[in-house]
Short mmCIF file of C-alpha atoms in Angstrom, two decimals:
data_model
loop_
_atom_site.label_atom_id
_atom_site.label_comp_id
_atom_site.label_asym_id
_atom_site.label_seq_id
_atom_site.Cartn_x
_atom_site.Cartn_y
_atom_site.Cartn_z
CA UNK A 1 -11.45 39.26 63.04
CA UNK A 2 -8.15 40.36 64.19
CA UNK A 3 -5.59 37.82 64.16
CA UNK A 4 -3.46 38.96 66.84
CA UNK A 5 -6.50 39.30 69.51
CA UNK A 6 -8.92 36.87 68.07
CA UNK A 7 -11.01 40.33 68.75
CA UNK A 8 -13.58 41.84 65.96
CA UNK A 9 -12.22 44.56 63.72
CA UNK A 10 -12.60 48.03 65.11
CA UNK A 11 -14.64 50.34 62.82
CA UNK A 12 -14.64 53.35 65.12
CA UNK A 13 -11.99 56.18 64.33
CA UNK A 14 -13.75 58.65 66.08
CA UNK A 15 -12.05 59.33 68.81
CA UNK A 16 -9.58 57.85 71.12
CA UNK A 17 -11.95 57.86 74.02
CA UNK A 18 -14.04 55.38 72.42
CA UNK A 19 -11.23 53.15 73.43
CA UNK A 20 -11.75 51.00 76.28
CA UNK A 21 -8.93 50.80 78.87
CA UNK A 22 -5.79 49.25 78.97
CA UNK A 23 -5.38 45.32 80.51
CA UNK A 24 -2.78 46.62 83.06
CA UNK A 25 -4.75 49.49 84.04
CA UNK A 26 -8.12 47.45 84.80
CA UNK A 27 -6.21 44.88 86.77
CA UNK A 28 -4.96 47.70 88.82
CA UNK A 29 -8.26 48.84 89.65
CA UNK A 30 -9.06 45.05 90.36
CA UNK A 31 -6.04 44.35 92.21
CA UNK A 32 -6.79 47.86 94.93
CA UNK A 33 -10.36 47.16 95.38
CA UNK A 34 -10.57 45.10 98.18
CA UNK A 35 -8.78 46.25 101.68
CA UNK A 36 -9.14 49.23 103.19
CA UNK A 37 -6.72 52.46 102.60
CA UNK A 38 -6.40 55.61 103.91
CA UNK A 39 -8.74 58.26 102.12
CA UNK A 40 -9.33 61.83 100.02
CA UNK A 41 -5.50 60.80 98.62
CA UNK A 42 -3.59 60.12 101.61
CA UNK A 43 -3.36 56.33 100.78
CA UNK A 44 0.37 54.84 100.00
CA UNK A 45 -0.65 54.38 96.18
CA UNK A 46 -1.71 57.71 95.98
CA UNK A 47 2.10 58.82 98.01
CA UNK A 48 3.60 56.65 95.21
CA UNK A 49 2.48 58.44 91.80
CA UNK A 50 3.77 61.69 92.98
CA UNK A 51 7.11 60.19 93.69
CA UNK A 52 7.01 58.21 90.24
CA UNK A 53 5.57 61.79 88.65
CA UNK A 54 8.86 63.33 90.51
CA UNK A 55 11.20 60.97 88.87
CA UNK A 56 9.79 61.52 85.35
CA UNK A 57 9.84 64.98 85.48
CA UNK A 58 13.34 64.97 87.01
CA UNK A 59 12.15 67.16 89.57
CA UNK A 60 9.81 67.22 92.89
CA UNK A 61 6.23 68.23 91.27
CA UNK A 62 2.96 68.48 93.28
CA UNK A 63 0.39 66.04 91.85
CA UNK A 64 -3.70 66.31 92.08
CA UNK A 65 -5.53 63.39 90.50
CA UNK A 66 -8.80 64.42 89.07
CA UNK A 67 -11.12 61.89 87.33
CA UNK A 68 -11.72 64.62 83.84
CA UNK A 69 -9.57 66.58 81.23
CA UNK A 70 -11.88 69.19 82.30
CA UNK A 71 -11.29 69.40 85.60
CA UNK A 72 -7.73 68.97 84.83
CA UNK A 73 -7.45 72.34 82.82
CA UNK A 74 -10.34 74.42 84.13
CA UNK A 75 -8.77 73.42 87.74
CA UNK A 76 -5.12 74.74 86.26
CA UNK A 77 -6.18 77.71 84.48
CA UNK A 78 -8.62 78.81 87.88
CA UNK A 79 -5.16 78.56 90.21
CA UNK A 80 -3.41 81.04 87.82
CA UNK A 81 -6.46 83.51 86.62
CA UNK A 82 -8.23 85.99 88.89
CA UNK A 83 -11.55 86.98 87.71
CA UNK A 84 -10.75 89.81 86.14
CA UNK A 85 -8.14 87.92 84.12
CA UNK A 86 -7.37 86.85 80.19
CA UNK A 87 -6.17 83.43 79.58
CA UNK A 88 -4.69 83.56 76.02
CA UNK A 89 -5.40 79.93 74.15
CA UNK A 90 -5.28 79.31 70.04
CA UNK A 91 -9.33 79.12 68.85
CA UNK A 92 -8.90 75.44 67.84
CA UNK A 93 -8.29 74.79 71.69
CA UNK A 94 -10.46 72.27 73.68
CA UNK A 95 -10.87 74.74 76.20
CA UNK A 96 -11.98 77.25 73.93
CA UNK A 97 -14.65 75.20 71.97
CA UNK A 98 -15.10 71.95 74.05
CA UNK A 99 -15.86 72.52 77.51
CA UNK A 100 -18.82 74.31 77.89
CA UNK A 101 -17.42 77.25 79.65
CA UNK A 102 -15.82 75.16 82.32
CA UNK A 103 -12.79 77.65 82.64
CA UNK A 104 -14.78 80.57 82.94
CA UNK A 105 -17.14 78.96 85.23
CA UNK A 106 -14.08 77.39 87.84
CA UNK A 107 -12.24 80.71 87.75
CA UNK A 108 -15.11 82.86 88.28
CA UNK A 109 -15.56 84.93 85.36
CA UNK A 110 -12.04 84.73 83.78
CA UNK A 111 -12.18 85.72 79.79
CA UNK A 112 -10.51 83.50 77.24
CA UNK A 113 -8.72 85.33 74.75
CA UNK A 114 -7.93 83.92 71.29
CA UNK A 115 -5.06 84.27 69.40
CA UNK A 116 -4.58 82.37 66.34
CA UNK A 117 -1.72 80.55 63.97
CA UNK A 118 -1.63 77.75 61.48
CA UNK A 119 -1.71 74.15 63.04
CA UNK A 120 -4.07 74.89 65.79
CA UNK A 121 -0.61 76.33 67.30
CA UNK A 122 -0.38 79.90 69.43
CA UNK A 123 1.35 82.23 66.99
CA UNK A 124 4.19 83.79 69.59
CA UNK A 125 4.59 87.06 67.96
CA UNK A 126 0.77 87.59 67.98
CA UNK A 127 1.15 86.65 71.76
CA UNK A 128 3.40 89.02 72.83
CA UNK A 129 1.70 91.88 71.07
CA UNK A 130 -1.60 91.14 72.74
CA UNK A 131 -0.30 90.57 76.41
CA UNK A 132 0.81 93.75 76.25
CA UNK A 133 -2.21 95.30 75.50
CA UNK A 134 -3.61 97.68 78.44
CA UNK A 135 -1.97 96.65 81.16
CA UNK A 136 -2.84 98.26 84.16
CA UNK A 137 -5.51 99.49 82.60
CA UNK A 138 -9.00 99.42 85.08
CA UNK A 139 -11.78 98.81 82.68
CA UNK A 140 -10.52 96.10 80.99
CA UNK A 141 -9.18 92.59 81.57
CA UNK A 142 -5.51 91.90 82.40
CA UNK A 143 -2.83 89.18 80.95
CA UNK A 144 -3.03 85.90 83.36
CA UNK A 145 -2.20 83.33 81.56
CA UNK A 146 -1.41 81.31 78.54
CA UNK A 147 -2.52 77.58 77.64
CA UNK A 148 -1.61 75.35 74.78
CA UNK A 149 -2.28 71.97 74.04
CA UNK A 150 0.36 69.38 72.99
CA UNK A 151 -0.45 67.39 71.09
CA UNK A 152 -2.85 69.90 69.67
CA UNK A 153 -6.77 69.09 68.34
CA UNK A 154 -5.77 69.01 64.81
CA UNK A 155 -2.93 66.35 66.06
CA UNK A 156 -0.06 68.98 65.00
CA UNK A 157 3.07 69.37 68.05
CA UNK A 158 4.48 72.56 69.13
CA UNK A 159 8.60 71.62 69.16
CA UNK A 160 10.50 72.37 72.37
CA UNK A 161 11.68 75.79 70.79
CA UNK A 162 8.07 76.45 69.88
CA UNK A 163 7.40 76.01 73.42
CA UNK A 164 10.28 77.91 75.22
CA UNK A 165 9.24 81.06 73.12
CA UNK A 166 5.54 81.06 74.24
CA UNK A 167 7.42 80.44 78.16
CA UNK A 168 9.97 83.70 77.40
CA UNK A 169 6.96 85.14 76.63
CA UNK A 170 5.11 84.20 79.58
CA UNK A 171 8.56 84.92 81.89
CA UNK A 172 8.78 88.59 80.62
CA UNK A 173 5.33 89.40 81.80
CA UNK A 174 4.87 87.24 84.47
CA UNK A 175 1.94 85.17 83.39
CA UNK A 176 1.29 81.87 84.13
CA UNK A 177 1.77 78.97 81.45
CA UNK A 178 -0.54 76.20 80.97
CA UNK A 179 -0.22 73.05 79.02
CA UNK A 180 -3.07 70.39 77.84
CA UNK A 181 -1.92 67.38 77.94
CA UNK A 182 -4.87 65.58 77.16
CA UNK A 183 -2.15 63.82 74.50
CA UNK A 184 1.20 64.47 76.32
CA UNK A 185 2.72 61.07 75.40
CA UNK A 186 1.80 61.15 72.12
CA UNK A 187 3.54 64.24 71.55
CA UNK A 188 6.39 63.47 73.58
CA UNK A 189 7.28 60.16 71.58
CA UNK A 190 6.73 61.71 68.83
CA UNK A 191 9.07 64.29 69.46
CA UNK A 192 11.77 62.28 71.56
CA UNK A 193 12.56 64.39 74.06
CA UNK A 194 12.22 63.70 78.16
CA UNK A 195 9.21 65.39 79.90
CA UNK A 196 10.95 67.80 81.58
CA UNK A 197 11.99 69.22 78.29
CA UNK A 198 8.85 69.79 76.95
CA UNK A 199 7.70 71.31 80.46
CA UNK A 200 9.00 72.70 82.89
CA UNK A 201 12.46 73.41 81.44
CA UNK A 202 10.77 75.35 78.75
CA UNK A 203 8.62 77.56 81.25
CA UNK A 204 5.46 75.51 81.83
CA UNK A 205 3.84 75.86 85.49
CA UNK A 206 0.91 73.44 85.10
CA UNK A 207 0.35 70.93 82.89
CA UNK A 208 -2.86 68.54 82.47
CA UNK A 209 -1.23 65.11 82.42
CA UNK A 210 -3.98 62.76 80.10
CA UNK A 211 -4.10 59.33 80.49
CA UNK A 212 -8.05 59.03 80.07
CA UNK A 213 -7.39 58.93 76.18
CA UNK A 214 -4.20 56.68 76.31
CA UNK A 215 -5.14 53.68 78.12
CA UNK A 216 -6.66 54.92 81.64
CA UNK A 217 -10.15 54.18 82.85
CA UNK A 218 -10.77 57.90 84.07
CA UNK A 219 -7.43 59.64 85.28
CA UNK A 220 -5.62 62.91 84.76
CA UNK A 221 -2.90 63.92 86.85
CA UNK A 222 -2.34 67.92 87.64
CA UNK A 223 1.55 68.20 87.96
CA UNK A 224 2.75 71.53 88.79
CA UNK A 225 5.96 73.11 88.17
CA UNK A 226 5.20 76.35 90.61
CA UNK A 227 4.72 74.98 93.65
CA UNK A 228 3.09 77.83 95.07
CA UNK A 229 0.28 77.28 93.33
CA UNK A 230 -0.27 73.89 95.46
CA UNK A 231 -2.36 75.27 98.27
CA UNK A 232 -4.52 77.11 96.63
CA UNK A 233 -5.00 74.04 93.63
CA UNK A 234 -5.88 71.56 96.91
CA UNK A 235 -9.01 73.70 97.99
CA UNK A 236 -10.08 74.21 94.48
CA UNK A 237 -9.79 70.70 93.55
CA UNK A 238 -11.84 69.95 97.02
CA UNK A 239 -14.36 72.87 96.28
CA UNK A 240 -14.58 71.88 92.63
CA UNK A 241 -16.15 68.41 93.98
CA UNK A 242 -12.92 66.58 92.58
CA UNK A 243 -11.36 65.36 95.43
CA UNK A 244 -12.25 62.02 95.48
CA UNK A 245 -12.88 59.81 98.94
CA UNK A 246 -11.03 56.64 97.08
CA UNK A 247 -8.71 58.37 95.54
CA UNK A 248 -6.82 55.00 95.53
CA UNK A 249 -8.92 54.19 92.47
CA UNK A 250 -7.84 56.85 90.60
CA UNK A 251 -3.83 56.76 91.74
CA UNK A 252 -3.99 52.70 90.90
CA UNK A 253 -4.64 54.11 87.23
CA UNK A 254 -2.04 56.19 87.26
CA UNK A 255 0.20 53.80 88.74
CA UNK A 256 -0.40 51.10 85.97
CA UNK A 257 0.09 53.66 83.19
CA UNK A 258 3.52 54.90 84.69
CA UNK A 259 4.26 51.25 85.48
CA UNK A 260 7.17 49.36 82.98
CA UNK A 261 6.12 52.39 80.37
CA UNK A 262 3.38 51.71 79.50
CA UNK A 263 2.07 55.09 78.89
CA UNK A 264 4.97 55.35 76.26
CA UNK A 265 3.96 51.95 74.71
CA UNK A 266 0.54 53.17 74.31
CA UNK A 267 1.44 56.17 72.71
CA UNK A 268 3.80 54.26 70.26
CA UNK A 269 1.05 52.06 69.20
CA UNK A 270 -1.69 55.31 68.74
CA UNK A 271 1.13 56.84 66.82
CA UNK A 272 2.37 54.25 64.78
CA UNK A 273 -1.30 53.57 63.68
CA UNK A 274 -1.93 57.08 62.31
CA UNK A 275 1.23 57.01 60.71
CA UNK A 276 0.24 53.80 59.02
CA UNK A 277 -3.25 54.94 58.07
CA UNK A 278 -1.70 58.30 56.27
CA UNK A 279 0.65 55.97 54.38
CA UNK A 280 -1.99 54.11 53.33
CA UNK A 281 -4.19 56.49 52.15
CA UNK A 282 -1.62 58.93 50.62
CA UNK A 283 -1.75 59.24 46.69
CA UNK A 284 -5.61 57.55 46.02
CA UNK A 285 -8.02 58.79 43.42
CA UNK A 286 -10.48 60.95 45.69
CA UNK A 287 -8.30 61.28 48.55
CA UNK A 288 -6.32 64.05 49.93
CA UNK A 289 -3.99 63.98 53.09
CA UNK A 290 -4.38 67.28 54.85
CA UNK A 291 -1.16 67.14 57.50
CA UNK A 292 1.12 64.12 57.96
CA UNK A 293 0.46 62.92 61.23
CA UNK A 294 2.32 63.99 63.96
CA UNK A 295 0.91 62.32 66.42
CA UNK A 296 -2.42 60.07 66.35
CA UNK A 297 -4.64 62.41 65.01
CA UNK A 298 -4.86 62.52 60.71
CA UNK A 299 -7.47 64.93 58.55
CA UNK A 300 -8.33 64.18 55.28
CA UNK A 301 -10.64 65.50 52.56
CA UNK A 302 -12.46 62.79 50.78
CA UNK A 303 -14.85 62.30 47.86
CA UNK A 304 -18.35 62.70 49.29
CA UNK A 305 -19.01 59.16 47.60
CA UNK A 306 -16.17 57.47 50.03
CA UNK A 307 -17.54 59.19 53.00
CA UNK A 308 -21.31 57.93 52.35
CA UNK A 309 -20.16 54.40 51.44
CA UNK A 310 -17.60 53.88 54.68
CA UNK A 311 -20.61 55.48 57.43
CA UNK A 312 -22.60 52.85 55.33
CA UNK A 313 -20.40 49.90 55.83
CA UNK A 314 -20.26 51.02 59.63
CA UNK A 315 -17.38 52.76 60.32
CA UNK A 316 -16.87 55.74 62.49
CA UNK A 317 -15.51 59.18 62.28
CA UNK A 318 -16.33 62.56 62.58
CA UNK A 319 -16.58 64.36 59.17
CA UNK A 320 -17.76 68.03 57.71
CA UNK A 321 -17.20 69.59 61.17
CA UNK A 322 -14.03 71.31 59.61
CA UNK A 323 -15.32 72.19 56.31
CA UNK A 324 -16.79 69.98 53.56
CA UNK A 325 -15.51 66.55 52.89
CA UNK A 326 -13.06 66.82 56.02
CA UNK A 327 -13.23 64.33 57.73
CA UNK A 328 -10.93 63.17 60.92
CA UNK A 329 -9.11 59.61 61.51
CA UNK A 330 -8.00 59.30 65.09
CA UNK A 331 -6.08 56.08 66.65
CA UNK A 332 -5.69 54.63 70.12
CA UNK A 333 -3.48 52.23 71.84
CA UNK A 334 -6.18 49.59 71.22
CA UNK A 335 -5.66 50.44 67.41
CA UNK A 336 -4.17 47.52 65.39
CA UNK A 337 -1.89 46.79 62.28
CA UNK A 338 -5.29 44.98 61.31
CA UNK A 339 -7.71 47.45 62.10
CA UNK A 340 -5.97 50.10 60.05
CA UNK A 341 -5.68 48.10 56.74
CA UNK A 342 -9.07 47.16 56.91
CA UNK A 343 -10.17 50.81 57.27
CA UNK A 344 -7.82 50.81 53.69
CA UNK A 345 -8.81 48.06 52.05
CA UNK A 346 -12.26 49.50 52.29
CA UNK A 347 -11.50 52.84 51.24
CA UNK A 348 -9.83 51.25 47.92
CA UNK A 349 -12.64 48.97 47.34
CA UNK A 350 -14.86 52.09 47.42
CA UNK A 351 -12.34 53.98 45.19
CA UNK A 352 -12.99 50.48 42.75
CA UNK A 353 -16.10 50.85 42.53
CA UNK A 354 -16.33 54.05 41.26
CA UNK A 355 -13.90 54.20 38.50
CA UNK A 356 -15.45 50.45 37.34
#
């Protein structure tokens, strides 16, 4: 049991949507559900995020709430890619492997392109030679845009001069810049730097603001930078099927996760968690650290006899998707101090056991 929540152990380092939502966040929805308020997002609460969005960002922004990461990016990417355009994304990228075409589908026909470099990260020099390939030219796709995802899926962070170079890049031939934030506040607290920073004052027009994965029920937040890509973004979003009737539901999420910091607390703990669980594991017999963890994802390659015996004793993770014996440790808000030892103390039990 864990002593802090009188809660069992969690076995499940899957993912950190497995996670279930955080107290504030539930009361939220609890606390909005009764009464009536004014619908498809003109309700007060609703009003409210975008001002509390504004003051983060240190800047007015133009918020659509959305209920999916998915939406989120494939909504994005659709407002700044004709048909006919390339969206340039690293091949590690969610949008790239993990939603089903969703990008292509919401901007009718747009092509991803990939361009690769180490850490799941956009190399910038292979950027710029490639959106500069045949522009102009009839038969063949043009440059649009550019997404990246911070944190990224292999839980590595693009730094703030990573970032302005891809958005010089993205300035010089007017494309549009993208960011998934599916993680944003773990990679901002890791990096400690304000959100304008790693946004808009580094180039970025649209950014998928997560919260699903960091404590929200089902909430992202579309901020944009470029305003004038706010009309057209509010009949996609409606067209799309995203604007919701109560959108109340979805802004009292949002709320709660801006509210007293909460978003940054949760981030902390997701963080602090991985960091603990790479500690832990660092220097045992069949067990090999692949990245430190920048954020709350961590990688490692283990001895096919510790895999076999953890799935056995119940735990949960997703392993030999990357190659053999690599396996992936993600943490949540909801991850303890206790959870995270125990995951350890069974690893060197294991580890026992075979050199008895």
């Amino acid at each position: 049991m864990n002593a802090q929540s009188n809660q069992p152990l969690a076995l499940s380092f899957a993912s950190d949507n497995i996670a279930g939502a955080s107290k504030e966040v539930a009361q939220a929805m609890i606390r909005h559900s009764t009464g009536q308020a004014s619908a498809y997002g003109t309700d007060e609460l609703s009003l409210k995020v975008k001002l509390k969005l504004s003051e983060i960002f240190e800047r007015d922004v133009e918020v659509f709430l959305v209920p999916t990461g998915t939406a989120a990016n494939s909504l994005c990417l659709s407002a700044m890619t004709p048909p006919w355009g390339n969206i340039y994304c690293h091949p590690a990228s969610h949008i790239n492997n993990d939603e089903c075409g969703a990008p292509e589908f919401f901007s009718n026909g747009a092509k991803l392109m990939t361009i690769d470099g180490p850490s799941a990260k956009l190399d910038v020099t292979r950027l710029r030679e490639r959106t500069g390939e045949k522009v102009g030219d009839v038969h063949t796709t043009q440059p649009a845009c550019v997404s990246i995802t911070q944190a990224t899926e292999v839980g590595s962070l693009y730094s703030l001069d990573e970032i302005a170079a891809i958005g010089e890049v993205c300035k010089a031939s007017a494309l549009g810049f993208h960011m998934d934030g599916s993680r944003f506040a773990n990679a901002l607290v890791a990096l400690g730097c304000s959100p304008a920073q790693m946004t808009w004052k580094a180039g970025v027009d649209a950014l998928s603001f997560g919260a699903t994965k960091n404590g929200a029920l089902a909430a992202e937040a579309i901020v944009l930078f470029n305003p004038t890509l706010a009309t057209e973004m509010s009949y996609r979003r409606k067209r799309s099927g995203h604007l919701l009737s109560k959108m109340r539901f979805i802004s009292a999420q949002i709320d709660a996760y801006l509210t007293d910091d909460l978003w940054l607390r949760n981030a902390r703990q997701a963080n602090t968690a991985a960091q603990r669980l790479a500690r832990g594991l660092a220097g045992l017999r069949g067990v090999e650290v692949m990245a430190g963890a920048e954020a709350n994802i961590l990688f490692c390659k283990l001895d096919s006899a510790i895999i076999e015996a953890l799935l056995k004793a119940g735990f949960g993770f997703y392993h030999d998707r990357w190659g053999p014996n690599i396996v992936r440790f993600v943490t949540s808000f909801a991850t303890t101090a206790e959870d995270v030892d125990h995951l350890l103390s069974q690893v060197r039990q294991v580890i026992d056991t075979l050199s008895a």
